mmCIF file of C-alpha atoms and ligand atoms in Angstrom:
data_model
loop_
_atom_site.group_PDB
_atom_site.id
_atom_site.type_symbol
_atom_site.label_atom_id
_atom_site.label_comp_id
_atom_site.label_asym_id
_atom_site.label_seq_id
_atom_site.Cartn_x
_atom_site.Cartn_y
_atom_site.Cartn_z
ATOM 1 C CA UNK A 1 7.049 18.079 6.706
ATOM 2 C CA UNK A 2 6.981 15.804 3.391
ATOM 3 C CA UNK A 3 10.045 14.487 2.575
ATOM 4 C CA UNK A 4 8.675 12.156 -0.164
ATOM 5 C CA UNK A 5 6.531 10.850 -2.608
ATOM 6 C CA UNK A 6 4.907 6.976 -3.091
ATOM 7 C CA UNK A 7 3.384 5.849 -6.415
ATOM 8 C CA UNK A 8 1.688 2.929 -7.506
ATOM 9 C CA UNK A 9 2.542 2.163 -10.583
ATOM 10 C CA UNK A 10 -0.489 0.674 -12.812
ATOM 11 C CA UNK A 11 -2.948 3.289 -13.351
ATOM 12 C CA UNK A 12 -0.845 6.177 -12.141
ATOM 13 C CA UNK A 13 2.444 6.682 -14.156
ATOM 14 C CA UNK A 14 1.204 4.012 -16.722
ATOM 15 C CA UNK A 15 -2.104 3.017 -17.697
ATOM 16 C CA UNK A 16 -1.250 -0.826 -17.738
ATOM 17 C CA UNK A 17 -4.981 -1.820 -16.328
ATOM 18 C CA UNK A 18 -6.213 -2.083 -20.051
ATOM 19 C CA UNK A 19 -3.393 -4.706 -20.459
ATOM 20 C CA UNK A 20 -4.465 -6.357 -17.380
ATOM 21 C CA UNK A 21 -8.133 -6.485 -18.641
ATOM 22 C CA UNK A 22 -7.483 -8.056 -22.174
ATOM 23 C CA UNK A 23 -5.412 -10.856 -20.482
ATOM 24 C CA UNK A 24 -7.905 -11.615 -17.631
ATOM 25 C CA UNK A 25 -10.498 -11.267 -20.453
ATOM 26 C CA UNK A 26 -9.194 -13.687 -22.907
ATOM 27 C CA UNK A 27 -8.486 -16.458 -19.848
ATOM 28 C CA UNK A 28 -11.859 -15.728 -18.980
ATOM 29 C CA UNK A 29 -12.965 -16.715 -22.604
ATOM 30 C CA UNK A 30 -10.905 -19.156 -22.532
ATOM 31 C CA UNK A 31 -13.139 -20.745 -19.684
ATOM 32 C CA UNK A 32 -16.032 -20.117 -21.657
ATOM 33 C CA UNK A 33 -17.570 -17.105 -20.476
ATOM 34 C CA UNK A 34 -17.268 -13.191 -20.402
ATOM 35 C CA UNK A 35 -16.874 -10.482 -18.082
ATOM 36 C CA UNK A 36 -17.004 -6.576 -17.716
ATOM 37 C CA UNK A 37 -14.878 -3.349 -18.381
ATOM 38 C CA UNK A 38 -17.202 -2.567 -15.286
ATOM 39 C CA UNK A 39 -16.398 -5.330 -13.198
ATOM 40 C CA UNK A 40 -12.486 -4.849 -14.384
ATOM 41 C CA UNK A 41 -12.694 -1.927 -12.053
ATOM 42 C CA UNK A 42 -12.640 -4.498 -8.922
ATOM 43 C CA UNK A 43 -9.550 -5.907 -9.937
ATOM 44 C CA UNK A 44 -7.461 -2.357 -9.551
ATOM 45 C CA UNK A 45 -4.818 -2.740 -7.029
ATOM 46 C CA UNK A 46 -5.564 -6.005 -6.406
ATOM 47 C CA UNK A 47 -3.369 -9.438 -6.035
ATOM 48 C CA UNK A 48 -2.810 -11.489 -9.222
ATOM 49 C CA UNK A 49 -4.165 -14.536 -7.554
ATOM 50 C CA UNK A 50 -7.034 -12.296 -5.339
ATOM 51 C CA UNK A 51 -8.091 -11.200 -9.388
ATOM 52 C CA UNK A 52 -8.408 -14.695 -10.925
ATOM 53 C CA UNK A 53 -10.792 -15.512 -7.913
ATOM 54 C CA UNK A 54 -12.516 -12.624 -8.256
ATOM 55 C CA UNK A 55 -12.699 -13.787 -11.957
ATOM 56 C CA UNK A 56 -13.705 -17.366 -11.135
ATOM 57 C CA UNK A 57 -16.445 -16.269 -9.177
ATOM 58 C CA UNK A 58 -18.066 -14.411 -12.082
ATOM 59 C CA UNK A 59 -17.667 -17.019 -14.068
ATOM 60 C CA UNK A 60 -19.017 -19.217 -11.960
ATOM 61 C CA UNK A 61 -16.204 -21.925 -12.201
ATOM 62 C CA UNK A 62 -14.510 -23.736 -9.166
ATOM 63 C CA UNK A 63 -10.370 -24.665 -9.559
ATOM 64 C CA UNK A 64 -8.269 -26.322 -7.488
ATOM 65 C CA UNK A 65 -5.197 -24.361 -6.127
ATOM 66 C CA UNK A 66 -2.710 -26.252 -8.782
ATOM 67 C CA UNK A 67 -5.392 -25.413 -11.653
ATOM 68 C CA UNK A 68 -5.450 -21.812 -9.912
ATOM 69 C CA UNK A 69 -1.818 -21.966 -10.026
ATOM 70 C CA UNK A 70 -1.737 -22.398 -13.707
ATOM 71 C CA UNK A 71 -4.565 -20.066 -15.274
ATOM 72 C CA UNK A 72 -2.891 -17.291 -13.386
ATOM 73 C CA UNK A 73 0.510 -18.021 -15.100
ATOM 74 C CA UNK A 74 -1.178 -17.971 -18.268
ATOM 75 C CA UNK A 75 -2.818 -14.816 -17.591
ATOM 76 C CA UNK A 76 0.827 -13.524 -16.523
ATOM 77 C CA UNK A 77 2.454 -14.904 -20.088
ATOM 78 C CA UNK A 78 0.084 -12.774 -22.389
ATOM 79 C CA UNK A 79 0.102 -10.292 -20.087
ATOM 80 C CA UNK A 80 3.924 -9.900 -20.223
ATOM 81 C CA UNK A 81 3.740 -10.438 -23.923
ATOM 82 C CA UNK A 82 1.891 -6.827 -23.706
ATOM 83 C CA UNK A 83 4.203 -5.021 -21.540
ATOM 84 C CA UNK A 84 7.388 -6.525 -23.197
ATOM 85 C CA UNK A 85 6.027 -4.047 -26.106
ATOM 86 C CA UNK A 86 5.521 -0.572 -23.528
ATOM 87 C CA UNK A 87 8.359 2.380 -24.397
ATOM 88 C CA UNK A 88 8.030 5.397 -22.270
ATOM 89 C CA UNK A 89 5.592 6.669 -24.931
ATOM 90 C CA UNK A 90 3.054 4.905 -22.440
ATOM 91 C CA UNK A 91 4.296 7.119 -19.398
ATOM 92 C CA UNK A 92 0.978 8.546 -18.485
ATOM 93 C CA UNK A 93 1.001 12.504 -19.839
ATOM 94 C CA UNK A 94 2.299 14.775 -16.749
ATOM 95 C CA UNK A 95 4.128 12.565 -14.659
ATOM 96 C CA UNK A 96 7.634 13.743 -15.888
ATOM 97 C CA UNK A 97 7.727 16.771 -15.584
ATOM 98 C CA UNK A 98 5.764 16.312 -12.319
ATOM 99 C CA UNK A 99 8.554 13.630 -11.271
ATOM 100 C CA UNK A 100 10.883 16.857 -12.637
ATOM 101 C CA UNK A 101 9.285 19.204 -9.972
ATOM 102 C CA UNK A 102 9.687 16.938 -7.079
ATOM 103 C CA UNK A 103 13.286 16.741 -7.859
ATOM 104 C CA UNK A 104 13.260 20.458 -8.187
ATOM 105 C CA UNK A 105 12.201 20.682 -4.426
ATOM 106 C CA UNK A 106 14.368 18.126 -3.285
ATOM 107 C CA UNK A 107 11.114 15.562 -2.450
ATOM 108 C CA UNK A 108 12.240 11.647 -2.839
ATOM 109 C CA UNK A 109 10.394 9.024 -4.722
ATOM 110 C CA UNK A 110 9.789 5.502 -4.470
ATOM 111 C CA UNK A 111 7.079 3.159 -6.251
ATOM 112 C CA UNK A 112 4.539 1.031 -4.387
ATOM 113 C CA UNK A 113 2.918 -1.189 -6.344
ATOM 114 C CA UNK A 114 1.048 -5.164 -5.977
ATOM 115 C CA UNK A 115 2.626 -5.718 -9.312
ATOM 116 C CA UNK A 116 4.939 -8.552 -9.463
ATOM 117 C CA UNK A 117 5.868 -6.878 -13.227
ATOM 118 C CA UNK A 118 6.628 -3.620 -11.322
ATOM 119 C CA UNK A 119 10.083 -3.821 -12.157
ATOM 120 C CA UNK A 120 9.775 -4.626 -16.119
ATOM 121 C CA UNK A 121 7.545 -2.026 -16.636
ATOM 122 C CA UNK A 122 9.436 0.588 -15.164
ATOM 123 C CA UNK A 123 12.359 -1.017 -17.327
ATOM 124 C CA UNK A 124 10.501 -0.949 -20.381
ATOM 125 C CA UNK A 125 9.441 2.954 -19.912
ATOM 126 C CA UNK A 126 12.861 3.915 -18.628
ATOM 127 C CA UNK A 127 12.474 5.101 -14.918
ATOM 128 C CA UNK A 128 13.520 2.715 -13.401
ATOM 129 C CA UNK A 129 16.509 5.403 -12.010
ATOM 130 C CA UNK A 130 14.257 7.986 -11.372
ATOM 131 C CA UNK A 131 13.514 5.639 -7.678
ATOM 132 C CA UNK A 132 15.223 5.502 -4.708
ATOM 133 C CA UNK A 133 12.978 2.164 -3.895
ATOM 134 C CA UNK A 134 10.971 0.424 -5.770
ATOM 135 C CA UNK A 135 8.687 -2.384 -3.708
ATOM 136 C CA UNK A 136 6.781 -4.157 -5.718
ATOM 137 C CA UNK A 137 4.211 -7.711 -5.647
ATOM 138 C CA UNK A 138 7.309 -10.045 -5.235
ATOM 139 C CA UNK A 139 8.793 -7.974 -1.976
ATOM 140 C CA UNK A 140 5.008 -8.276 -0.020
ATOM 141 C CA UNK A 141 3.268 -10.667 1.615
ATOM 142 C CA UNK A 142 0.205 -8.951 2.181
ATOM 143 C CA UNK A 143 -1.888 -7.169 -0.492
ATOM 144 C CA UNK A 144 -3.346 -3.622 -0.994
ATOM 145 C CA UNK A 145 -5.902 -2.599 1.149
ATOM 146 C CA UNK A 146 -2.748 -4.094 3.423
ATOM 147 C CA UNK A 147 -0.549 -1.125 4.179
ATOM 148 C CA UNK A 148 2.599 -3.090 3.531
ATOM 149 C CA UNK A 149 3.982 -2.151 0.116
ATOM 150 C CA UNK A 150 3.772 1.703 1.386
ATOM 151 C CA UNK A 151 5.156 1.175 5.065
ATOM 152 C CA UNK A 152 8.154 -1.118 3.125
ATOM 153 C CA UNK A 153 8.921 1.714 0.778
ATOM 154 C CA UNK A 154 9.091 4.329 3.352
ATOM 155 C CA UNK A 155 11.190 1.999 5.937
ATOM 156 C CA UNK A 156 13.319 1.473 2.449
ATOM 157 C CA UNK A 157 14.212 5.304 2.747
ATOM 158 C CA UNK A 158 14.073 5.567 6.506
ATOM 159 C CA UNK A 159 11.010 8.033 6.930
ATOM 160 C CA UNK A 160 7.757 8.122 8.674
ATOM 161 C CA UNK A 161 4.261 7.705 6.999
ATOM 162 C CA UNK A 162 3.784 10.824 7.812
ATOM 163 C CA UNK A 163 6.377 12.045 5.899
ATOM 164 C CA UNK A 164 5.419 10.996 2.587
ATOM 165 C CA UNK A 165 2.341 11.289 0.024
ATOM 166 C CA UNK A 166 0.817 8.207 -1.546
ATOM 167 C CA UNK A 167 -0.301 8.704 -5.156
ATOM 168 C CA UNK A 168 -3.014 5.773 -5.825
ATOM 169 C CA UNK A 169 -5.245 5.420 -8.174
ATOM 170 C CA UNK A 170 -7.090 2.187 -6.876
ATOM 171 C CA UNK A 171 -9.760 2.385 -3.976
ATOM 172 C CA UNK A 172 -7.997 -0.499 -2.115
ATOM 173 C CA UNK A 173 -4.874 1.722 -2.742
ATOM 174 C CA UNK A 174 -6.132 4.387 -0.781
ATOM 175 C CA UNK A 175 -7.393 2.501 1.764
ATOM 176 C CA UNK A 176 -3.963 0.974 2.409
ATOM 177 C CA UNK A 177 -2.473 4.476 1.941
ATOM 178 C CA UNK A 178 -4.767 5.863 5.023
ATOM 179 C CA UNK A 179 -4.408 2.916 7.058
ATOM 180 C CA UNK A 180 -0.826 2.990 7.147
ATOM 181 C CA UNK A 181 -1.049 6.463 8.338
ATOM 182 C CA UNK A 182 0.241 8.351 5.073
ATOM 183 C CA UNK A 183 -1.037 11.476 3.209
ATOM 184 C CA UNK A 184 -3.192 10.333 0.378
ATOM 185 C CA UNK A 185 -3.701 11.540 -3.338
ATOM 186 C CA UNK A 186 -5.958 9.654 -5.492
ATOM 187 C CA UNK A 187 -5.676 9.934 -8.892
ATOM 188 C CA UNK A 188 -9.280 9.786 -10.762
ATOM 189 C CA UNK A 189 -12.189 10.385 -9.877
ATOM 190 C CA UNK A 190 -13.782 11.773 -6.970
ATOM 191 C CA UNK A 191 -16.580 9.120 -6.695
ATOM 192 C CA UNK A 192 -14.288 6.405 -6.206
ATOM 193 C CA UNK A 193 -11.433 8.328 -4.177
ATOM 194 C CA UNK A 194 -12.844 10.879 -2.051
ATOM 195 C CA UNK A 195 -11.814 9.148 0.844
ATOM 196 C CA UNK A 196 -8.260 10.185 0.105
ATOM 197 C CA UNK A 197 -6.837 13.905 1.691
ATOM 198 C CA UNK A 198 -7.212 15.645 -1.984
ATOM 199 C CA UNK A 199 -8.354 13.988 -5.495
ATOM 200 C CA UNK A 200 -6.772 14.703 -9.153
ATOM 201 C CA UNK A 201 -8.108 13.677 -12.590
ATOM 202 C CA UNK A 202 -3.981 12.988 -13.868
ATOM 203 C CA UNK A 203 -1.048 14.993 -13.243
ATOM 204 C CA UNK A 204 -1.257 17.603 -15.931
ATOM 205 C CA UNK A 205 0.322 21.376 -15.729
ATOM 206 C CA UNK A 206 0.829 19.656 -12.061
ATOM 207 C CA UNK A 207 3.624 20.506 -9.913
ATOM 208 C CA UNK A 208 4.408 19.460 -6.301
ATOM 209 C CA UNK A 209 3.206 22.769 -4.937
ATOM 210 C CA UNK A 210 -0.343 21.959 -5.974
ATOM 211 C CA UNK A 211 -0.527 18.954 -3.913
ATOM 212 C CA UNK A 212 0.792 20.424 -1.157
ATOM 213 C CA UNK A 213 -2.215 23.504 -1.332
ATOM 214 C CA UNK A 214 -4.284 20.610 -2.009
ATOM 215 C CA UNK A 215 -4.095 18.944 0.847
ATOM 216 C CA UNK A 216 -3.420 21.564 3.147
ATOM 217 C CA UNK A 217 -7.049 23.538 1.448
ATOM 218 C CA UNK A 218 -8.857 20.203 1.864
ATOM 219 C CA UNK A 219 -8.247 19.926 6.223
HETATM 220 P P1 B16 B 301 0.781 -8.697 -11.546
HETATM 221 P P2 B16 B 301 -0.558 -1.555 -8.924
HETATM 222 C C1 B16 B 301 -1.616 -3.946 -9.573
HETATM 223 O O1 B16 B 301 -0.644 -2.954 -9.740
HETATM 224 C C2 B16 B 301 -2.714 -3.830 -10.616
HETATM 225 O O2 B16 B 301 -3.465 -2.644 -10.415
HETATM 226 C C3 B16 B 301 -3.651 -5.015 -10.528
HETATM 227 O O3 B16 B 301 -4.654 -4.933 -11.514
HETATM 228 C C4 B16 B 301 -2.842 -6.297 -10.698
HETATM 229 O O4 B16 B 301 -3.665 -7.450 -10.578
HETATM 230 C C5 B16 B 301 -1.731 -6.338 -9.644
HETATM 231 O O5 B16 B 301 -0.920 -5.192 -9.758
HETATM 232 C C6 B16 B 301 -0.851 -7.578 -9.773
HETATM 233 O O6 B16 B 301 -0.172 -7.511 -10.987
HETATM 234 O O7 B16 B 301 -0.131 -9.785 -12.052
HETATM 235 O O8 B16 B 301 1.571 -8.014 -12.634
HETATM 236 O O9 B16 B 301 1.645 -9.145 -10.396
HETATM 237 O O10 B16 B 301 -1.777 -0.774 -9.319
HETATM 238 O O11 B16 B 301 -0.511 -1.907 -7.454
HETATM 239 O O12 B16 B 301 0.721 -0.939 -9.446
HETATM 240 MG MG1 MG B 302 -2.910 1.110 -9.446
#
């Protein structure tokens, strides 16, 4: 019986990975070299500090932890000067009236995201309310493929894995989501989700009924 519903935030209700990518990009320049929309995908779900080495390695370049320290906190400053612009024009097209439908059938909702700017974004859109929990990058000590954000939000409304659906739209994401032992959605595409229980491009004309067919059609 599902009794709620677990989203990650970037990616799913807003598309904040293009922010993300111009800020990693321009410390990357910064350093003197260049990387790709391509390799962006790799940093999806993960750690602000797992990212920059990710970055590093492209690039090539060795830091020392306090150096590390600092490149990621001016990624974080431009990135923030991005999100401090978002409205809840940038809430991705379906997810309210989807978020509308769970309410409908009485489903709970909490957010599960590595982001430690979880909490400003969903400010800056307005839905912050619409959560019962919100656990985001600061509340974990263990990143996505890590179950921990998900088990934390579900222990935060006193359910069972099994009792809620992860919406993810990162691979690591649903890795964490299965490993923890919940039902997983991925939202995308089916080459880089298809290990979740059922796939969707985006939420639209979506409503909770769907996902439960979904999932139920694809066992
Ligand atoms: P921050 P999610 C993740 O959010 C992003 O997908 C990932 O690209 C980012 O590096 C990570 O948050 C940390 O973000 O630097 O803001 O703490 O998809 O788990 O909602
Ligand atoms: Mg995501």
């Amino acid at each position: 019986m599902i009794k709620a519903c677990i989203f990650d935030l970037d990616g799913v209700i807003v598309d904040t990975a293009r922010y993300h990518f111009i800020a990693w990009r321009r410390l990357a320049n910064y350093l003197g070299f260049d990387f790709t929309e391509e390799e962006n995908e790799k940093l999806k779900g993960v750690s602000r500090m797992d990212s920059l080495n990710l970055i590093l390695q492209w690039g090539g370049i060795e830091k020392t932890e306090v150096e590390k320290e600092e490149l990621a906190e001016l990624k974080n400053g431009w990135y923030r000067e991005y999100i401090l612009r978002m409205d809840s024009s940038e809430i991705l097209e379906g997810v309210l009236p989807f978020l509308d439908s769970l309410g409908e059938e009485g489903i709970r909702m909490a957010v599960g995201s590595s982001s430690k700017n979880a909490g400003t974004i969903l400010d800056q859109i307005g839905l912050t309310h619409r959560f019962e929990a919100i656990i985001d990058g600061n509340k974990i000590t263990r990143s996505k493929p890590d179950p921990q954000v998900f088990e934390l939000g579900a222990e935060a409304m006193q359910l069972q894995p099994m009792e809620c659906i992860v919406f993810e739209d990162a691979e690591a994401g649903v890795d964490a989501a299965l490993a923890g032992g919940f039902l997983a959605v991925g939202v995308g595409k089916e080459e880089n989700l298809g290990h979740a229980h059922f796939v969707i491009p985006n939420f639209v004309g979506l409503r909770f009924q769907h996902i439960l067919e979904g999932i139920k059609k694809a066992h």
